[in-house]
Amino acid sequence: MQTLEENPAIIHGGPFANIAQGTNTIIATKMGLSLSNYVVTEAGFGADLGAEKFLNIKSAYAGLNPKCVVLVLP
């Protein structure tokens, strides 16, 4: 995929990935890290759903160490 600024973007998660899981796949994250210096992952609808699954399940299982977390407040 390509952004409006013509930068490459990898999107991998299948239908409703952010709703059911709260994050993209481990394959997508690791592929992104192999191709770039940083990867941005949108992790669900809030700290109680998406961030919890991303930090405590996906990151722990995949051996990932996020360096930054951004919280968007309404």
CSV table of N, CA, C and O in Angstrom, one decimal, residues 18 21-24 40-55:
chain,number,residue,atom,x,y,z
A,18,ASN,N,-8.6,-5.0,14.0
A,18,ASN,CA,-8.5,-4.1,15.2
A,18,ASN,C,-9.7,-4.3,16.1
A,18,ASN,O,-9.6,-4.0,17.3
A,21,GLN,N,-9.0,-8.3,17.7
A,21,GLN,CA,-7.7,-8.5,18.4
A,21,GLN,C,-7.2,-7.3,19.0
A,21,GLN,O,-6.6,-7.3,20.1
A,22,GLY,N,-7.5,-6.1,18.4
A,22,GLY,CA,-7.0,-4.9,19.0
A,22,GLY,C,-5.7,-4.4,18.4
A,22,GLY,O,-5.2,-3.4,18.8
A,23,THR,N,-5.1,-5.2,17.5
A,23,THR,CA,-3.8,-4.8,16.9
A,23,THR,C,-3.6,-5.6,15.6
A,23,THR,O,-4.4,-6.5,15.3
A,24,ASN,N,-2.5,-5.2,14.9
A,24,ASN,CA,-2.2,-6.0,13.7
A,24,ASN,C,-1.5,-7.3,14.1
A,24,ASN,O,-1.3,-7.6,15.2
A,40,VAL,N,4.6,1.9,13.3
A,40,VAL,CA,3.5,2.5,14.1
A,40,VAL,C,2.4,1.5,14.0
A,40,VAL,O,2.0,1.0,13.0
A,41,THR,N,1.9,1.1,15.2
A,41,THR,CA,0.8,0.2,15.3
A,41,THR,C,-0.4,0.8,16.0
A,41,THR,O,-0.3,1.3,17.1
A,42,GLU,N,-1.6,0.8,15.4
A,42,GLU,CA,-2.8,1.3,16.0
A,42,GLU,C,-3.4,0.1,16.8
A,42,GLU,O,-3.6,-0.9,16.2
A,43,ALA,N,-3.5,0.3,18.1
A,43,ALA,CA,-3.9,-0.9,18.9
A,43,ALA,C,-5.2,-0.7,19.5
A,43,ALA,O,-5.4,-0.5,20.7
A,44,GLY,N,-6.3,-0.7,18.8
A,44,GLY,CA,-7.6,-0.8,19.3
A,44,GLY,C,-8.2,0.5,19.7
A,44,GLY,O,-7.8,1.6,19.3
A,45,PHE,N,-9.2,0.4,20.6
A,45,PHE,CA,-10.1,1.5,21.0
A,45,PHE,C,-9.8,2.1,22.3
A,45,PHE,O,-10.5,2.9,22.8
A,46,GLY,N,-8.7,1.7,23.0
A,46,GLY,CA,-8.4,2.3,24.3
A,46,GLY,C,-7.4,1.4,25.1
A,46,GLY,O,-7.1,0.3,24.7
A,47,ALA,N,-7.0,2.0,26.2
A,47,ALA,CA,-6.0,1.3,27.0
A,47,ALA,C,-6.6,0.0,27.6
A,47,ALA,O,-5.9,-0.9,27.9
A,48,ASP,N,-7.9,0.0,27.8
A,48,ASP,CA,-8.5,-1.1,28.4
A,48,ASP,C,-8.8,-2.3,27.4
A,48,ASP,O,-9.0,-3.4,27.9
A,49,LEU,N,-8.6,-2.0,26.2
A,49,LEU,CA,-8.9,-3.1,25.2
A,49,LEU,C,-7.6,-3.3,24.3
A,49,LEU,O,-6.9,-4.3,24.5
A,50,GLY,N,-7.4,-2.4,23.4
A,50,GLY,CA,-6.3,-2.6,22.5
A,50,GLY,C,-4.9,-2.5,23.1
A,50,GLY,O,-4.1,-3.4,22.8
A,51,ALA,N,-4.6,-1.5,23.9
A,51,ALA,CA,-3.3,-1.4,24.5
A,51,ALA,C,-3.0,-2.6,25.4
A,51,ALA,O,-1.9,-3.1,25.5
A,52,GLU,N,-4.0,-3.0,26.2
A,52,GLU,CA,-3.8,-4.1,27.1
A,52,GLU,C,-3.4,-5.4,26.3
A,52,GLU,O,-2.4,-6.1,26.7
A,53,LYS,N,-4.1,-5.7,25.3
A,53,LYS,CA,-3.8,-6.9,24.5
A,53,LYS,C,-2.4,-6.7,23.8
A,53,LYS,O,-1.6,-7.7,23.7
A,54,PHE,N,-2.2,-5.5,23.2
A,54,PHE,CA,-0.9,-5.3,22.5
A,54,PHE,C,0.3,-5.4,23.5
A,54,PHE,O,1.3,-6.1,23.2
A,55,LEU,N,0.2,-4.8,24.6
A,55,LEU,CA,1.4,-4.8,25.5
A,55,LEU,C,1.6,-6.1,26.3
A,55,LEU,O,2.7,-6.6,26.5
